[in-house]
Amino acid sequence: MSDTHAAHFSINNIPYGIASSIKRPIPQAVTRIGDNVIFLAELVNKKPFANIDMTALPSILQGSSLNAFAALSKGIHAQVRSAIQATYRSKLHHESAEHIKDVRMHLPVVIGDFTDFSVSAYHVQNAPEALFGVRSLPACWNNFPMGYAGRCSSIYISDTPVSRPLGQYLEDPAAKEKKVIFGPSRSLDYEFELGAIVGRPVAAGTGVYAKDMDEHIFGIVLVNDWSARDIQGCEMRDPLGPLNGKNFATTVSPWVVTLDALRPFEVSAAPHTQPVVDFLEDPKSITYDITFRGEIVRSGVSTEVCRVGFSHMYWTFRQMLAHNSIGGCPLNTGDLLASGTVSGSEKSQLACLMELTMNGKQPATLSDGSALRYLEDGDIVRFTAVAGDASAGVGFGECVGTIKPAPRM
Amino acid sequence: MSDTHAAHFSINNIPYGIASSIKRPIPQAVTRIGDNVIFLAELVNKKPFANIDMTALPSILQGSSLNAFAALSKGIHAQVRSAIQATYRSKLHHESAEHIKDVRMHLPVVIGDFTDFSVSAYHVQNAPEALFGVRSLPACWNNFPMGYAGRCSSIYISDTPVSRPLGQYLEDPAAKEKKVIFGPSRSLDYEFELGAIVGRPVAAGTGVYAKDMDEHIFGIVLVNDWSARDIQGCEMRDPLGPLNGKNFATTVSPWVVTLDALRPFEVSAAPHTQPVVDFLEDPKSITYDITFRGEIVRSGVSTEVCRVGFSHMYWTFRQMLAHNSIGGCPLNTGDLLASGTVSGSEKSQLACLMELTMNGKQPATLSDGSALRYLEDGDIVRFTAVAGDASAGVGFGECVGTIKPAPRM
């Protein structure tokens, strides 16, 4: 790990992840304070943990995913958080810790299902404008959060390289005669998103109201929903939504930031102009003050491409999870529900290249002087996010991927 | 199990499943001959298995899913199949067997990802006609099989009841002013399909050509892709495809019929009128001679609602898996890739109610005298399929679900 975001991980954060190292080769549950990665199973014999009435806790923290821990009650999560903070408030227990540069981070949870929503009013209007020259809101925009089922087998942990996908796409989308060709994607894009990870499961047929849904959210991660716009555009001429345009790779950040850590950064969610159905009604209507920063590194030179908040998103995670469960569909521990591209109203706030470069037709200029239409082989895409202002000490670390050439067929 | 399809399971079939019983409470690998369910881990000390060079086989067959077995090479699968047949050709080993009525069947594999394709040329044209009065082929029909990612958490084994989903839909789709309301679906439907289960995995970025894909197909099951047409229709006004209209339930049959069992029933696949891209090219162009029979039981009276083949489907499983892998997406052992509704050209061959009743506008009459628009609470939907003619002894058993009322909110 080259991640140097120590300031994101103050004692106010206490995120969870899965790590291994040369000393501790079996992946297991960790938290992070500054640059110290703390192996939790080794910590639970400390005094502050003595009050937690749960004999299975050490073995749960030895698991190779956070799923069993995530499924515990919010009460236990709060106790573990307090105990970690109490242990470390006085001093760092170096015997349980390793430096971030000495550990390898793994996917924090086993993800059984992944739903990708699309709840930025800017993104959903900018996208058709970039593609077809027409701005319009989705038909059901005011009724429920719009989303599709994504692919789980290609969800990777941050720092995993992303190979340019192969696929079929229109040689020239503007041509009258549509010719479909096959090859490496010519319009590889990123999408900066947040994702909620399900904690306590929601059983089949027990749809939970948005107002009660925080009980089922373990925490939040960064999500890069890599997209091949040409492949996606070709398959979305038909009505079943994206498939190969999205399923080659999705990158998530290694640290799950809990709702407990985000509580001080609660802000009002975007107001709704139309009444919503009861199960989506949310009197508290809370989201989080989170700021993203995205950059592209090309030829070794970094260019900031996006700086945007999150609180303008039209539907909250509570509402996204409620919608996903209401028909009877079970939400299992570890399921990932992502927000869709977090684009805001300004050009500097656009969180994917399709919007920023109008589908490549209006290139931007990177700091190395090159033109930015879509991603080139060798480009590094990195984004981070912090809650409140940077000094608050609660951040998500980073979500990063380097573009590799398409495989040869 | 009330399943009485003994004739589907001759010694020419040898399907695989996962079963438990009072005597054998831990779910484990089984096969079936007639009405006898044979617990395989107990069989492997018999003489015909002695030649199989695989010490791990007994423990693999004790697993609670078939995934580890499915991931083995086709060579091992062929040896196990031969050894089972050799053991049972002379006589049934009753000490390893229980009657089908005494066992409980479980999901045969852990399904990490589910793609539902739609490759019947009749279904894809009938559907828009039933909904909008217009017949048209999808834009990419000749280029690649069209599909969407489905939900894994709500895939159930045959015989699991299906609760009517709740959701949002248009009060009157024909009204000029679109009013979205919330409630139990009014147009609950079935879709009769086949599904391929991935055996040997396809690693990320190693997209496999259609012609070589049989190596990665463990076998075939029946799939009922239950659909709430009103909820689906409402969300598909937007471009991301179906979500809640499909994710409340999918039912699969318990017996995985292998490609080895289906080999005698290979027939030519539907001809393509346009050349396809290399990786979808399939000189052998093989599919299977399989016949479906579907029935609805209402008020205790059965009505046949569908009798249709499979070989008219425009894309083969080999091509569906190739398309799903080509962009770089890994296919893991246990993944399910379904065919979409298998409707044929005749009214008696329509494999969902949206087509059969023109979205409820042209009701059929059931044997109990009632009108069939969409499914009613209490309806039982059952379908079966056999390879070749029924006397060939290779069938899929049945895939059945009973409709329960929507949960109260």
GROMACS .gro file of N, CA, C and O in nm, chain A residues 112-113 115 138-140 143-144 146-154 156 165-166 168 180 182 204-205 207 209 234-244 247-248 277 279-280 323-324 326-327 329-332 335 407 409, chain B residues 112-113 115 118 138-140 143-144 146-154 156 165-166 168 180 182 204-205 207 209 234-244 247-248 277 279-280 323-324 326-327 329-332 335 407 409:
model
  436
  112GLY      N    1  -2.247  -1.059  -0.188
  112GLY     CA    2  -2.335  -1.154  -0.255
  112GLY      C    3  -2.420  -1.091  -0.364
  112GLY      O    4  -2.459  -1.158  -0.460
  113ASP      N    5  -2.449  -0.964  -0.348
  113ASP     CA    6  -2.526  -0.889  -0.448
  113ASP      C    7  -2.481  -0.744  -0.446
  113ASP      O    8  -2.446  -0.690  -0.342
  115THR      N    9  -2.608  -0.368  -0.601
  115THR     CA   10  -2.699  -0.283  -0.677
  115THR      C   11  -2.634  -0.147  -0.695
  115THR      O   12  -2.587  -0.088  -0.599
  138PRO      N   13  -3.517   1.117  -1.551
  138PRO     CA   14  -3.583   0.988  -1.568
  138PRO      C   15  -3.731   0.997  -1.530
  138PRO      O   16  -3.770   1.075  -1.442
  139ALA      N   17  -3.813   0.913  -1.594
  139ALA     CA   18  -3.958   0.920  -1.574
  139ALA      C   19  -3.997   0.897  -1.428
  139ALA      O   20  -4.091   0.959  -1.378
  140CYS      N   21  -3.927   0.807  -1.360
  140CYS     CA   22  -3.965   0.772  -1.222
  140CYS      C   23  -3.880   0.845  -1.119
  140CYS      O   24  -3.878   0.805  -1.002
  143ASN      N   25  -4.027   0.915  -0.790
  143ASN     CA   26  -4.100   0.805  -0.726
  143ASN      C   27  -4.010   0.710  -0.647
  143ASN      O   28  -4.047   0.664  -0.539
  144PHE      N   29  -3.894   0.680  -0.700
  144PHE     CA   30  -3.803   0.587  -0.631
  144PHE      C   31  -3.665   0.600  -0.691
  144PHE      O   32  -3.649   0.646  -0.805
  146MET      N   33  -3.353   0.503  -0.893
  146MET     CA   34  -3.335   0.419  -1.011
  146MET      C   35  -3.204   0.341  -0.995
  146MET      O   36  -3.102   0.399  -0.958
  147GLY      N   37  -3.205   0.212  -1.024
  147GLY     CA   38  -3.083   0.134  -1.012
  147GLY      C   39  -3.087   0.007  -1.094
  147GLY      O   40  -3.193  -0.028  -1.148
  148TYR      N   41  -2.975  -0.059  -1.104
  148TYR     CA   42  -2.966  -0.188  -1.175
  148TYR      C   43  -2.877  -0.281  -1.094
  148TYR      O   44  -2.797  -0.236  -1.011
  149ALA      N   45  -2.892  -0.411  -1.119
  149ALA     CA   46  -2.807  -0.508  -1.052
  149ALA      C   47  -2.671  -0.511  -1.121
  149ALA      O   48  -2.664  -0.515  -1.244
  150GLY      N   49  -2.566  -0.508  -1.043
  150GLY     CA   50  -2.430  -0.509  -1.096
  150GLY      C   51  -2.366  -0.646  -1.079
  150GLY      O   52  -2.429  -0.741  -1.033
  151ARG      N   53  -2.240  -0.655  -1.118
  151ARG     CA   54  -2.167  -0.782  -1.118
  151ARG      C   55  -2.080  -0.793  -0.993
  151ARG      O   56  -2.007  -0.699  -0.961
  152CYS      N   57  -2.086  -0.905  -0.924
  152CYS     CA   58  -2.006  -0.924  -0.803
  152CYS      C   59  -1.868  -0.984  -0.830
  152CYS      O   60  -1.773  -0.954  -0.757
  153SER      N   61  -1.855  -1.067  -0.933
  153SER     CA   62  -1.729  -1.139  -0.953
  153SER      C   63  -1.615  -1.047  -0.992
  153SER      O   64  -1.498  -1.085  -0.984
  154SER      N   65  -1.649  -0.927  -1.036
  154SER     CA   66  -1.545  -0.834  -1.081
  154SER      C   67  -1.534  -0.712  -0.990
  154SER      O   68  -1.494  -0.605  -1.033
  156TYR      N   69  -1.324  -0.543  -0.717
  156TYR     CA   70  -1.185  -0.556  -0.674
  156TYR      C   71  -1.151  -0.452  -0.567
  156TYR      O   72  -1.212  -0.346  -0.560
  165PRO      N   73  -1.150  -0.315  -2.118
  165PRO     CA   74  -1.232  -0.428  -2.164
  165PRO      C   75  -1.239  -0.435  -2.316
  165PRO      O   76  -1.229  -0.334  -2.386
  166LEU      N   77  -1.260  -0.556  -2.364
  166LEU     CA   78  -1.296  -0.580  -2.504
  166LEU      C   79  -1.448  -0.584  -2.513
  166LEU      O   80  -1.516  -0.617  -2.416
  168GLN      N   81  -1.820  -0.518  -2.799
  168GLN     CA   82  -1.880  -0.474  -2.925
  168GLN      C   83  -1.941  -0.336  -2.906
  168GLN      O   84  -2.003  -0.308  -2.804
  180VAL      N   85  -2.166  -0.234  -3.603
  180VAL     CA   86  -2.112  -0.280  -3.474
  180VAL      C   87  -1.977  -0.345  -3.500
  180VAL      O   88  -1.966  -0.433  -3.586
  182PHE      N   89  -1.589  -0.493  -3.303
  182PHE     CA   90  -1.538  -0.554  -3.181
  182PHE      C   91  -1.394  -0.509  -3.159
  182PHE      O   92  -1.315  -0.504  -3.253
  204ALA      N   93  -3.623  -1.196   0.350
  204ALA     CA   94  -3.720  -1.193   0.240
  204ALA      C   95  -3.858  -1.154   0.291
  204ALA      O   96  -3.903  -1.204   0.393
  205GLY      N   97  -3.921  -1.063   0.219
  205GLY     CA   98  -4.059  -1.028   0.250
  205GLY      C   99  -4.078  -0.942   0.374
  205GLY      O  100  -4.190  -0.925   0.421
  207GLY      N  101  -3.957  -0.616   0.399
  207GLY     CA  102  -3.914  -0.483   0.355
  207GLY      C  103  -3.911  -0.380   0.467
  207GLY      O  104  -4.009  -0.363   0.539
  209TYR      N  105  -3.867   0.009   0.618
  209TYR     CA  106  -3.888   0.149   0.580
  209TYR      C  107  -3.755   0.225   0.582
  209TYR      O  108  -3.667   0.195   0.662
  234CYS      N  109  -2.383   0.081  -2.674
  234CYS     CA  110  -2.431  -0.013  -2.775
  234CYS      C  111  -2.537  -0.105  -2.715
  234CYS      O  112  -2.645  -0.123  -2.770
  235GLU      N  113  -2.508  -0.162  -2.597
  235GLU     CA  114  -2.605  -0.256  -2.539
  235GLU      C  115  -2.728  -0.183  -2.485
  235GLU      O  116  -2.837  -0.241  -2.482
  236MET      N  117  -2.715  -0.055  -2.449
  236MET     CA  118  -2.831   0.018  -2.396
  236MET      C  119  -2.922   0.073  -2.507
  236MET      O  120  -3.020   0.141  -2.478
  237ARG      N  121  -2.891   0.043  -2.632
  237ARG     CA  122  -2.992   0.065  -2.737
  237ARG      C  123  -3.110  -0.029  -2.713
  237ARG      O  124  -3.220  -0.006  -2.762
  238ASP      N  125  -3.086  -0.137  -2.638
  238ASP     CA  126  -3.192  -0.230  -2.600
  238ASP      C  127  -3.232  -0.205  -2.455
  238ASP      O  128  -3.160  -0.139  -2.381
  239PRO      N  129  -3.349  -0.259  -2.415
  239PRO     CA  130  -3.409  -0.208  -2.290
  239PRO      C  131  -3.363  -0.272  -2.160
  239PRO      O  132  -3.414  -0.235  -2.055
  240LEU      N  133  -3.266  -0.366  -2.160
  240LEU     CA  134  -3.236  -0.437  -2.036
  240LEU      C  135  -3.127  -0.372  -1.952
  240LEU      O  136  -3.088  -0.426  -1.848
  241GLY      N  137  -3.076  -0.257  -1.993
  241GLY     CA  138  -2.978  -0.187  -1.911
  241GLY      C  139  -2.835  -0.230  -1.941
  241GLY      O  140  -2.809  -0.310  -2.031
  242PRO      N  141  -2.737  -0.176  -1.863
  242PRO     CA  142  -2.597  -0.206  -1.889
  242PRO      C  143  -2.559  -0.346  -1.844
  242PRO      O  144  -2.612  -0.397  -1.746
  243LEU      N  145  -2.466  -0.410  -1.915
  243LEU     CA  146  -2.414  -0.542  -1.874
  243LEU      C  147  -2.262  -0.540  -1.894
  243LEU      O  148  -2.188  -0.507  -1.802
  244ASN      N  149  -2.216  -0.570  -2.015
  244ASN     CA  150  -2.071  -0.573  -2.040
  244ASN      C  151  -2.006  -0.435  -2.032
  244ASN      O  152  -1.885  -0.426  -2.013
  247ASN      N  153  -1.952  -0.466  -1.636
  247ASN     CA  154  -1.918  -0.583  -1.553
  247ASN      C  155  -1.772  -0.627  -1.557
  247ASN      O  156  -1.737  -0.728  -1.498
  248PHE      N  157  -1.686  -0.550  -1.624
  248PHE     CA  158  -1.545  -0.589  -1.629
  248PHE      C  159  -1.468  -0.551  -1.503
  248PHE      O  160  -1.368  -0.614  -1.469
  277VAL      N  161  -4.384   0.771  -0.142
  277VAL     CA  162  -4.460   0.662  -0.082
  277VAL      C  163  -4.409   0.640   0.061
  277VAL      O  164  -4.294   0.669   0.094
  279PHE      N  165  -4.305   0.404   0.253
  279PHE     CA  166  -4.184   0.330   0.295
  279PHE      C  167  -4.056   0.406   0.260
  279PHE      O  168  -3.949   0.375   0.311
  280LEU      N  169  -4.066   0.505   0.171
  280LEU     CA  170  -3.949   0.588   0.139
  280LEU      C  171  -3.948   0.718   0.219
  280LEU      O  172  -3.848   0.792   0.217
  323HIS      N  173  -3.591   0.079  -0.098
  323HIS     CA  174  -3.646   0.045  -0.230
  323HIS      C  175  -3.602  -0.095  -0.272
  323HIS      O  176  -3.681  -0.174  -0.326
  324ASN      N  177  -3.476  -0.128  -0.246
  324ASN     CA  178  -3.424  -0.259  -0.289
  324ASN      C  179  -3.488  -0.375  -0.213
  324ASN      O  180  -3.491  -0.488  -0.260
  326ILE      N  181  -3.815  -0.361  -0.074
  326ILE     CA  182  -3.960  -0.350  -0.054
  326ILE      C  183  -4.040  -0.456  -0.128
  326ILE      O  184  -4.147  -0.499  -0.083
  327GLY      N  185  -3.988  -0.503  -0.241
  327GLY     CA  186  -4.065  -0.601  -0.318
  327GLY      C  187  -4.063  -0.739  -0.257
  327GLY      O  188  -4.137  -0.827  -0.301
  329CYS      N  189  -3.733  -0.873  -0.175
  329CYS     CA  190  -3.595  -0.915  -0.198
  329CYS      C  191  -3.512  -0.909  -0.069
  329CYS      O  192  -3.506  -0.804  -0.005
  330PRO      N  193  -3.447  -1.020  -0.032
  330PRO     CA  194  -3.361  -1.016   0.087
  330PRO      C  195  -3.235  -0.932   0.064
  330PRO      O  196  -3.177  -0.937  -0.044
  331LEU      N  197  -3.195  -0.856   0.165
  331LEU     CA  198  -3.064  -0.791   0.164
  331LEU      C  199  -2.976  -0.870   0.261
  331LEU      O  200  -3.009  -0.880   0.379
  332ASN      N  201  -2.868  -0.924   0.210
  332ASN     CA  202  -2.778  -1.003   0.295
  332ASN      C  203  -2.661  -0.920   0.344
  332ASN      O  204  -2.618  -0.825   0.277
  335ASP      N  205  -2.386  -0.720   0.123
  335ASP     CA  206  -2.437  -0.664  -0.003
  335ASP      C  207  -2.391  -0.519  -0.017
  335ASP      O  208  -2.385  -0.443   0.080
  407PRO      N  209  -0.656  -0.723  -2.287
  407PRO     CA  210  -0.591  -0.852  -2.316
  407PRO      C  211  -0.598  -0.881  -2.466
  407PRO      O  212  -0.689  -0.834  -2.535
  409MET      N  213  -0.673  -1.120  -2.775
  409MET     CA  214  -0.765  -1.234  -2.796
  409MET      C  215  -0.699  -1.332  -2.892
  409MET      O  216  -0.636  -1.296  -2.987
  521GLY      N  217  -2.291  -1.703  -0.715
  521GLY     CA  218  -2.230  -1.574  -0.686
  521GLY      C  219  -2.277  -1.463  -0.778
  521GLY      O  220  -2.278  -1.346  -0.741
  522ASP      N  221  -2.316  -1.500  -0.899
  522ASP     CA  222  -2.369  -1.404  -0.996
  522ASP      C  223  -2.470  -1.473  -1.085
  522ASP      O  224  -2.457  -1.592  -1.114
  524THR      N  225  -2.682  -1.402  -1.448
  524THR     CA  226  -2.717  -1.320  -1.564
  524THR      C  227  -2.838  -1.382  -1.630
  524THR      O  228  -2.839  -1.502  -1.657
  527SER      N  229  -3.201  -1.303  -2.285
  527SER     CA  230  -3.333  -1.304  -2.347
  527SER      C  231  -3.311  -1.335  -2.494
  527SER      O  232  -3.290  -1.245  -2.575
  547PRO      N  233  -3.481  -0.638  -3.095
  547PRO     CA  234  -3.383  -0.548  -3.031
  547PRO      C  235  -3.275  -0.504  -3.130
  547PRO      O  236  -3.239  -0.579  -3.222
  548ALA      N  237  -3.221  -0.385  -3.107
  548ALA     CA  238  -3.125  -0.326  -3.201
  548ALA      C  239  -3.002  -0.415  -3.218
  548ALA      O  240  -2.947  -0.426  -3.328
  549CYS      N  241  -2.957  -0.479  -3.111
  549CYS     CA  242  -2.831  -0.557  -3.118
  549CYS      C  243  -2.858  -0.706  -3.133
  549CYS      O  244  -2.768  -0.788  -3.109
  552ASN      N  245  -2.606  -0.913  -3.305
  552ASN     CA  246  -2.468  -0.891  -3.267
  552ASN      C  247  -2.425  -0.971  -3.144
  552ASN      O  248  -2.313  -1.020  -3.138
  553PHE      N  249  -2.513  -0.980  -3.045
  553PHE     CA  250  -2.476  -1.054  -2.923
  553PHE      C  251  -2.603  -1.081  -2.843
  553PHE      O  252  -2.705  -1.014  -2.862
  555MET      N  253  -2.863  -1.054  -2.563
  555MET     CA  254  -2.901  -0.943  -2.475
  555MET      C  255  -2.931  -1.000  -2.336
  555MET      O  256  -3.000  -1.101  -2.324
  556GLY      N  257  -2.878  -0.936  -2.232
  556GLY     CA  258  -2.905  -0.985  -2.096
  556GLY      C  259  -2.886  -0.877  -1.992
  556GLY      O  260  -2.837  -0.768  -2.023
  557TYR      N  261  -2.927  -0.908  -1.870
  557TYR     CA  262  -2.909  -0.815  -1.758
  557TYR      C  263  -2.865  -0.898  -1.637
  557TYR      O  264  -2.887  -1.019  -1.631
  558ALA      N  265  -2.803  -0.830  -1.542
  558ALA     CA  266  -2.762  -0.897  -1.418
  558ALA      C  267  -2.884  -0.911  -1.329
  558ALA      O  268  -2.961  -0.815  -1.311
  559GLY      N  269  -2.904  -1.031  -1.275
  559GLY     CA  270  -3.016  -1.057  -1.185
  559GLY      C  271  -2.972  -1.062  -1.041
  559GLY      O  272  -2.856  -1.036  -1.008
  560ARG      N  273  -3.067  -1.093  -0.954
  560ARG     CA  274  -3.044  -1.092  -0.809
  560ARG      C  275  -3.016  -1.233  -0.759
  560ARG      O  276  -3.090  -1.326  -0.792
  561CYS      N  277  -2.912  -1.250  -0.680
  561CYS     CA  278  -2.878  -1.383  -0.628
  561CYS      C  279  -2.946  -1.415  -0.495
  561CYS      O  280  -2.974  -1.531  -0.467
  562SER      N  281  -2.972  -1.314  -0.413
  562SER     CA  282  -3.023  -1.341  -0.277
  562SER      C  283  -3.163  -1.399  -0.278
  562SER      O  284  -3.209  -1.454  -0.179
  563SER      N  285  -3.233  -1.385  -0.390
  563SER     CA  286  -3.372  -1.432  -0.397
  563SER      C  287  -3.387  -1.548  -0.495
  563SER      O  288  -3.493  -1.567  -0.552
  565TYR      N  289  -3.438  -1.925  -0.525
  565TYR     CA  290  -3.488  -2.029  -0.435
  565TYR      C  291  -3.497  -2.163  -0.507
  565TYR      O  292  -3.514  -2.170  -0.629
  574PRO      N  293  -4.504  -0.976  -0.484
  574PRO     CA  294  -4.424  -0.861  -0.441
  574PRO      C  295  -4.506  -0.734  -0.427
  574PRO      O  296  -4.607  -0.716  -0.495
  575LEU      N  297  -4.461  -0.647  -0.339
  575LEU     CA  298  -4.510  -0.509  -0.330
  575LEU      C  299  -4.423  -0.422  -0.419
  575LEU      O  300  -4.306  -0.453  -0.440
  577GLN      N  301  -4.406  -0.021  -0.670
  577GLN     CA  302  -4.468   0.097  -0.731
  577GLN      C  303  -4.491   0.070  -0.879
  577GLN      O  304  -4.406   0.013  -0.947
  589VAL      N  305  -4.828   0.708  -1.037
  589VAL     CA  306  -4.759   0.593  -0.978
  589VAL      C  307  -4.821   0.563  -0.843
  589VAL      O  308  -4.835   0.652  -0.758
  591PHE      N  309  -4.861   0.252  -0.510
  591PHE     CA  310  -4.786   0.147  -0.440
  591PHE      C  311  -4.881   0.040  -0.390
  591PHE      O  312  -4.989   0.071  -0.338
  613ALA      N  313  -1.064  -1.368  -1.480
  613ALA     CA  314  -1.074  -1.232  -1.532
  613ALA      C  315  -0.982  -1.213  -1.651
  613ALA      O  316  -0.866  -1.255  -1.649
  614GLY      N  317  -1.034  -1.151  -1.755
  614GLY     CA  318  -0.950  -1.114  -1.868
  614GLY      C  319  -0.910  -1.229  -1.959
  614GLY      O  320  -0.824  -1.213  -2.045
  616GLY      N  321  -1.140  -1.413  -2.146
  616GLY     CA  322  -1.260  -1.442  -2.223
  616GLY      C  323  -1.247  -1.565  -2.313
  616GLY      O  324  -1.154  -1.575  -2.392
  618TYR      N  325  -1.385  -1.829  -2.605
  618TYR     CA  326  -1.468  -1.833  -2.726
  618TYR      C  327  -1.587  -1.927  -2.707
  618TYR      O  328  -1.577  -2.028  -2.637
  643CYS      N  329  -4.302  -0.015  -1.495
  643CYS     CA  330  -4.283   0.121  -1.441
  643CYS      C  331  -4.135   0.156  -1.437
  643CYS      O  332  -4.095   0.262  -1.485
  644GLU      N  333  -4.051   0.066  -1.385
  644GLU     CA  334  -3.909   0.100  -1.374
  644GLU      C  335  -3.840   0.099  -1.510
  644GLU      O  336  -3.742   0.170  -1.530
  645MET      N  337  -3.893   0.022  -1.606
  645MET     CA  338  -3.830   0.019  -1.738
  645MET      C  339  -3.871   0.136  -1.828
  645MET      O  340  -3.826   0.144  -1.943
  646ARG      N  341  -3.950   0.230  -1.776
  646ARG     CA  342  -3.964   0.358  -1.845
  646ARG      C  343  -3.828   0.429  -1.843
  646ARG      O  344  -3.805   0.519  -1.924
  647ASP      N  345  -3.741   0.392  -1.749
  647ASP     CA  346  -3.606   0.447  -1.741
  647ASP      C  347  -3.507   0.345  -1.798
  647ASP      O  348  -3.539   0.228  -1.812
  648PRO      N  349  -3.383   0.390  -1.830
  648PRO     CA  350  -3.298   0.307  -1.916
  648PRO      C  351  -3.215   0.198  -1.848
  648PRO      O  352  -3.140   0.130  -1.916
  649LEU      N  353  -3.226   0.179  -1.717
  649LEU     CA  354  -3.132   0.087  -1.651
  649LEU      C  355  -3.181  -0.057  -1.645
  649LEU      O  356  -3.115  -0.144  -1.587
  650GLY      N  357  -3.299  -0.087  -1.701
  650GLY     CA  358  -3.346  -0.226  -1.704
  650GLY      C  359  -3.426  -0.263  -1.581
  650GLY      O  360  -3.454  -0.180  -1.494
  651PRO      N  361  -3.466  -0.392  -1.573
  651PRO     CA  362  -3.551  -0.436  -1.462
  651PRO      C  363  -3.474  -0.447  -1.331
  651PRO      O  364  -3.357  -0.484  -1.332
  652LEU      N  365  -3.539  -0.419  -1.219
  652LEU     CA  366  -3.476  -0.437  -1.087
  652LEU      C  367  -3.581  -0.503  -0.995
  652LEU      O  368  -3.587  -0.624  -0.985
  653ASN      N  369  -3.667  -0.419  -0.934
  653ASN     CA  370  -3.766  -0.475  -0.841
  653ASN      C  371  -3.872  -0.560  -0.912
  653ASN      O  372  -3.937  -0.642  -0.847
  656ASN      N  373  -3.650  -0.893  -0.889
  656ASN     CA  374  -3.560  -0.939  -0.782
  656ASN      C  375  -3.627  -0.998  -0.660
  656ASN      O  376  -3.560  -1.031  -0.562
  657PHE      N  377  -3.760  -1.015  -0.663
  657PHE     CA  378  -3.828  -1.072  -0.546
  657PHE      C  379  -3.817  -1.224  -0.541
  657PHE      O  380  -3.826  -1.283  -0.433
  686VAL      N  381  -1.929  -1.197  -3.461
  686VAL     CA  382  -1.790  -1.171  -3.425
  686VAL      C  383  -1.722  -1.304  -3.389
  686VAL      O  384  -1.785  -1.398  -3.342
  688PHE      N  385  -1.546  -1.436  -3.155
  688PHE     CA  386  -1.555  -1.510  -3.028
  688PHE      C  387  -1.694  -1.572  -3.008
  688PHE      O  388  -1.712  -1.660  -2.924
  689LEU      N  389  -1.793  -1.528  -3.085
  689LEU     CA  390  -1.926  -1.589  -3.078
  689LEU      C  391  -1.947  -1.693  -3.188
  689LEU      O  392  -2.047  -1.766  -3.187
  732HIS      N  393  -2.019  -1.429  -2.437
  732HIS     CA  394  -2.047  -1.285  -2.432
  732HIS      C  395  -2.026  -1.230  -2.291
  732HIS      O  396  -1.972  -1.121  -2.272
  733ASN      N  397  -2.069  -1.307  -2.190
  733ASN     CA  398  -2.058  -1.259  -2.051
  733ASN      C  399  -1.913  -1.248  -2.004
  733ASN      O  400  -1.881  -1.175  -1.912
  735ILE      N  401  -1.640  -1.195  -2.225
  735ILE     CA  402  -1.547  -1.139  -2.322
  735ILE      C  403  -1.487  -1.005  -2.280
  735ILE      O  404  -1.375  -0.971  -2.314
  736GLY      N  405  -1.561  -0.926  -2.203
  736GLY     CA  406  -1.511  -0.794  -2.164
  736GLY      C  407  -1.404  -0.800  -2.059
  736GLY      O  408  -1.339  -0.700  -2.029
  738CYS      N  409  -1.484  -0.995  -1.760
  738CYS     CA  410  -1.559  -1.036  -1.642
  738CYS      C  411  -1.534  -1.183  -1.607
  738CYS      O  412  -1.553  -1.270  -1.692
  739PRO      N  413  -1.494  -1.213  -1.483
  739PRO     CA  414  -1.475  -1.353  -1.444
  739PRO      C  415  -1.609  -1.425  -1.433
  739PRO      O  416  -1.707  -1.368  -1.385
  740LEU      N  417  -1.613  -1.550  -1.476
  740LEU     CA  418  -1.727  -1.639  -1.449
  740LEU      C  419  -1.680  -1.737  -1.342
  740LEU      O  420  -1.584  -1.811  -1.363
  741ASN      N  421  -1.748  -1.736  -1.229
  741ASN     CA  422  -1.709  -1.825  -1.120
  741ASN      C  423  -1.794  -1.952  -1.119
  741ASN      O  424  -1.910  -1.951  -1.163
  744ASP      N  425  -2.197  -1.983  -1.095
  744ASP     CA  426  -2.272  -1.874  -1.159
  744ASP      C  427  -2.383  -1.932  -1.246
  744ASP      O  428  -2.366  -2.035  -1.311
  816PRO      N  429  -4.691  -0.971   0.150
  816PRO     CA  430  -4.681  -0.941   0.293
  816PRO      C  431  -4.753  -0.810   0.325
  816PRO      O  432  -4.765  -0.723   0.238
  818MET      N  433  -4.769  -0.448   0.496
  818MET     CA  434  -4.667  -0.348   0.534
  818MET      C  435  -4.713  -0.275   0.660
  818MET      O  436  -4.827  -0.245   0.679
   0.00000   0.00000   0.00000
